[in-house]
Amino acid sequence: MSHATLSVVVFILVMIVIISEKVHRAVVAVGGAVLLIILGVLDIESGVSYIDYNTIGLLIGMMMFVAVVKHSGIFEYLAVKSAKITKGDPWKMMIVFIIITAVLSALLDNVTTVLLVGPMTFAITKAMDLNPVPYIMTQILASNIGGTATLIGDPPNIMIGSATGLSFVDFLANDGLITIVVMIATIFAFKLIYKKQLIATPEAMKAVMDMDEKALIKDKSLLIKSIVMIVLIVAGFSLHGVLHMESSIIALSGAVIMMIIGKQNVESIVEDVEWPTIIFFTALFIVVGGMVETGVIDKLADIIMNATGGKAVMTMMIILWVSALLSATLDNIPFVATMIPLIHSMGESGMDVMPLWWALSLGACLGGNGTLIGASANVVLSGISGRNGHPITYMQFLKIGFPMMVLSVAICSVYMLIRYA
């Protein structure tokens, strides 16, 4: 069996086991990477060369940064304050929670956001005797839509930015506007779906108004430091091209400064990093690297180029919809890891691939809303919901998530045809 065939077989096996969820995906990815080295497809040096250290550094930096910031109580404060601004109106409260989730997902990352906003949602809906599932569903979708807007909001964008040198501003300029349009359309759709379910008694609304959001601030000094550092980090991401700094250096610098001035237990902060996710990413880069090394990715690029006749618009639309549909079915991270070298290869054959990067970004990020396993944020927040006595089934999610995903990608199709065709 040739090395090219072996690299494809290992990749397919890794994907099948990941989808089955019988073994943790980090273990599967590491197993695949080790198997490629044992089979001689890669040696250790070439395997390690395919790891995108900028992506890994950015993820670790932001995870450590948020692990410090959360001790200030800022996220709990925002949740209660937003409920009080709406005077306890369940529908208005849902809209504010959607906006907060989307904005935080754009500025931090969507997994971190749902970990922090989710628990407070349950506290408020319990106080108001409301079904939390509509709120959880809308927050899952809002986190993935908001994360689409920026370089750091969703792992696929982190990977694309790192592989292409596209900046925070580039993502805002190309994904940001259409993300807002998608969010508005989504809110209108949610009104049709959930409006009749969101009814609270006057007593329940009063209970929320009586909550003291200021009491939720655990450390006022840390809160001020956190806000200042969030502003500086976002500014750093926006200007990283001017500063000639990789986004990972900005994120890691922010994390280090926050750990010093935040005066939290460093060991507990490091423990809060999602190390299985980091290991999964690292090993996956090696697994995909096996197909790059053996020329499989170049052959795939040639097949797509021949199928579309090298027509950029047709290729762009195919990548947008295939990315969305496959990211809904699979995890979007391994899919994007496979597509990045594929698009690079198309670029080397003379095609203008810039629109393809935005098609991949929008398709992969928004496609994550299609099913319960489409994105990490979905799994995390539905897990929190289950632990709080409100499990969300695969089919329950599919009935809402898949049509909403199709709507969002259809809107993006019109946008891309107008802007890039």
GROMACS .gro file of C-alpha atoms in nm, residues 65-241:
model
  177
   65PHE     CA    1  -0.698   3.479   2.999
   66VAL     CA    2  -1.068   3.395   3.046
   67ALA     CA    3  -0.984   3.155   3.332
   68VAL     CA    4  -0.854   3.458   3.525
   69VAL     CA    5  -1.125   3.703   3.415
   70LYS     CA    6  -1.416   3.478   3.519
   71HIS     CA    7  -1.315   3.511   3.886
   72SER     CA    8  -1.419   3.878   3.876
   73GLY     CA    9  -1.789   3.790   3.834
   74ILE     CA   10  -1.823   4.001   3.518
   75PHE     CA   11  -2.021   3.739   3.327
   76GLU     CA   12  -2.276   3.678   3.604
   77TYR     CA   13  -2.315   4.054   3.645
   78LEU     CA   14  -2.386   4.097   3.272
   79ALA     CA   15  -2.649   3.823   3.271
   80VAL     CA   16  -2.851   3.963   3.565
   81LYS     CA   17  -2.808   4.323   3.450
   82SER     CA   18  -2.941   4.235   3.105
   83ALA     CA   19  -3.245   4.063   3.259
   84LYS     CA   20  -3.318   4.371   3.470
   85ILE     CA   21  -3.281   4.607   3.173
   86THR     CA   22  -3.569   4.419   3.006
   87LYS     CA   23  -3.774   4.446   3.331
   88GLY     CA   24  -3.801   4.068   3.331
   89ASP     CA   25  -3.983   4.046   2.996
   90PRO     CA   26  -3.896   3.691   2.878
   91TRP     CA   27  -3.884   3.772   2.504
   92LYS     CA   28  -3.681   4.093   2.545
   93MET     CA   29  -3.455   3.906   2.787
   94MET     CA   30  -3.395   3.640   2.521
   95ILE     CA   31  -3.295   3.907   2.266
   96VAL     CA   32  -3.048   4.068   2.510
   97PHE     CA   33  -2.899   3.727   2.601
   98ILE     CA   34  -2.862   3.649   2.229
   99ILE     CA   35  -2.679   3.979   2.168
  100ILE     CA   36  -2.452   3.936   2.474
  101THR     CA   37  -2.368   3.576   2.372
  102ALA     CA   38  -2.293   3.680   2.012
  103VAL     CA   39  -2.075   3.978   2.112
  104LEU     CA   40  -1.879   3.784   2.376
  105SER     CA   41  -1.831   3.496   2.131
  106ALA     CA   42  -1.681   3.741   1.882
  107LEU     CA   43  -1.447   3.901   2.138
  108LEU     CA   44  -1.346   3.588   2.333
  109ASP     CA   45  -1.445   3.256   2.178
  110ASN     CA   46  -1.775   3.075   2.159
  111VAL     CA   47  -1.689   2.775   2.379
  112THR     CA   48  -1.562   2.996   2.661
  113THR     CA   49  -1.867   3.221   2.628
  114VAL     CA   50  -2.124   2.942   2.661
  115LEU     CA   51  -1.936   2.798   2.959
  116LEU     CA   52  -1.975   3.132   3.136
  117VAL     CA   53  -2.316   3.254   3.018
  118GLY     CA   54  -2.495   2.916   3.033
  119PRO     CA   55  -2.499   2.862   3.413
  120MET     CA   56  -2.637   3.212   3.474
  121THR     CA   57  -2.914   3.151   3.222
  122PHE     CA   58  -3.033   2.859   3.434
  123ALA     CA   59  -3.025   3.068   3.751
  124ILE     CA   60  -3.243   3.341   3.595
  125THR     CA   61  -3.489   3.109   3.417
  126LYS     CA   62  -3.530   2.912   3.742
  127ALA     CA   63  -3.603   3.233   3.933
  128MET     CA   64  -3.869   3.320   3.672
  129ASP     CA   65  -4.007   2.964   3.642
  130LEU     CA   66  -3.931   2.960   3.267
  131ASN     CA   67  -3.831   2.668   3.046
  132PRO     CA   68  -3.456   2.724   2.990
  133VAL     CA   69  -3.435   2.514   2.670
  134PRO     CA   70  -3.544   2.795   2.429
  135TYR     CA   71  -3.280   3.022   2.587
  136ILE     CA   72  -3.013   2.752   2.562
  137MET     CA   73  -3.101   2.678   2.199
  138THR     CA   74  -3.084   3.045   2.101
  139GLN     CA   75  -2.755   3.092   2.287
  140ILE     CA   76  -2.596   2.795   2.110
  141LEU     CA   77  -2.687   2.937   1.769
  142ALA     CA   78  -2.592   3.293   1.872
  143SER     CA   79  -2.249   3.176   1.995
  144ASN     CA   80  -2.167   3.017   1.659
  145ILE     CA   81  -2.300   3.314   1.460
  146GLY     CA   82  -2.115   3.566   1.678
  147GLY     CA   83  -1.797   3.359   1.663
  148THR     CA   84  -1.809   3.372   1.282
  149ALA     CA   85  -1.749   3.749   1.284
  150THR     CA   86  -1.389   3.763   1.408
  151LEU     CA   87  -1.049   3.598   1.388
  152ILE     CA   88  -1.072   3.459   1.742
  153GLY     CA   89  -1.444   3.383   1.777
  154ASP     CA   90  -1.449   3.028   1.640
  155PRO     CA   91  -1.168   2.770   1.600
  156PRO     CA   92  -1.209   2.747   1.217
  157ASN     CA   93  -1.141   3.122   1.188
  158ILE     CA   94  -0.836   3.093   1.414
  159MET     CA   95  -0.702   2.819   1.187
  160ILE     CA   96  -0.779   3.010   0.863
  161GLY     CA   97  -0.625   3.331   0.998
  162SER     CA   98  -0.312   3.153   1.108
  163ALA     CA   99  -0.274   2.970   0.775
  164THR     CA  100  -0.328   3.280   0.558
  165GLY     CA  101  -0.206   3.579   0.761
  166LEU     CA  102  -0.555   3.735   0.743
  167SER     CA  103  -0.599   3.983   1.028
  168PHE     CA  104  -0.867   4.055   1.288
  169VAL     CA  105  -0.975   4.354   1.076
  170ASP     CA  106  -0.991   4.137   0.760
  171PHE     CA  107  -1.238   3.901   0.930
  172LEU     CA  108  -1.448   4.190   1.061
  173ALA     CA  109  -1.456   4.351   0.716
  174ASN     CA  110  -1.553   4.033   0.530
  175ASP     CA  111  -1.751   3.826   0.785
  176GLY     CA  112  -1.867   4.093   1.031
  177LEU     CA  113  -2.141   4.269   0.833
  178ILE     CA  114  -2.310   3.957   0.699
  179THR     CA  115  -2.294   3.804   1.050
  180ILE     CA  116  -2.505   4.095   1.179
  181VAL     CA  117  -2.760   4.039   0.897
  182VAL     CA  118  -2.772   3.666   0.979
  183MET     CA  119  -2.818   3.745   1.349
  184ILE     CA  120  -3.110   3.981   1.279
  185ALA     CA  121  -3.279   3.722   1.052
  186THR     CA  122  -3.222   3.457   1.321
  187ILE     CA  123  -3.384   3.671   1.593
  188PHE     CA  124  -3.694   3.721   1.374
  189ALA     CA  125  -3.709   3.345   1.316
  190PHE     CA  126  -3.676   3.281   1.690
  191LYS     CA  127  -3.971   3.513   1.752
  192LEU     CA  128  -4.188   3.293   1.529
  193ILE     CA  129  -4.062   2.976   1.697
  194TYR     CA  130  -4.055   3.070   2.066
  195LYS     CA  131  -4.267   3.383   2.130
  196LYS     CA  132  -4.572   3.190   2.260
  197GLN     CA  133  -4.356   2.985   2.497
  198LEU     CA  134  -4.203   3.286   2.671
  199ILE     CA  135  -4.462   3.389   2.928
  200ALA     CA  136  -4.376   3.485   3.287
  201THR     CA  137  -4.598   3.573   3.582
  202PRO     CA  138  -4.577   3.923   3.740
  203GLU     CA  139  -4.435   3.758   4.055
  204ALA     CA  140  -4.157   3.592   3.855
  205MET     CA  141  -4.068   3.916   3.681
  206LYS     CA  142  -4.049   4.089   4.019
  207ALA     CA  143  -3.815   3.816   4.147
  208VAL     CA  144  -3.561   3.904   3.875
  209MET     CA  145  -3.596   4.276   3.942
  210ASP     CA  146  -3.515   4.209   4.309
  211MET     CA  147  -3.184   4.033   4.225
  212ASP     CA  148  -2.874   4.236   4.318
  213GLU     CA  149  -2.629   4.219   4.026
  214LYS     CA  150  -2.366   4.420   4.218
  215ALA     CA  151  -2.343   4.143   4.476
  216LEU     CA  152  -2.226   3.909   4.198
  217ILE     CA  153  -1.905   4.111   4.148
  218LYS     CA  154  -1.658   3.899   4.343
  219ASP     CA  155  -1.351   4.118   4.288
  220LYS     CA  156  -1.401   4.479   4.176
  221SER     CA  157  -1.028   4.540   4.125
  222LEU     CA  158  -1.004   4.230   3.903
  223LEU     CA  159  -1.316   4.343   3.714
  224ILE     CA  160  -1.155   4.678   3.622
  225LYS     CA  161  -0.829   4.510   3.522
  226SER     CA  162  -1.024   4.257   3.312
  227ILE     CA  163  -1.214   4.523   3.118
  228VAL     CA  164  -0.894   4.719   3.049
  229MET     CA  165  -0.713   4.405   2.932
  230ILE     CA  166  -1.004   4.291   2.711
  231VAL     CA  167  -0.995   4.631   2.536
  232LEU     CA  168  -0.615   4.610   2.493
  233ILE     CA  169  -0.625   4.253   2.358
  234VAL     CA  170  -0.899   4.334   2.106
  235ALA     CA  171  -0.698   4.642   2.001
  236GLY     CA  172  -0.389   4.421   1.969
  237PHE     CA  173  -0.574   4.174   1.746
  238SER     CA  174  -0.701   4.461   1.531
  239LEU     CA  175  -0.350   4.604   1.489
  240HIS     CA  176  -0.143   4.286   1.485
  241GLY     CA  177  -0.041   4.349   1.123
   0.00000   0.00000   0.00000
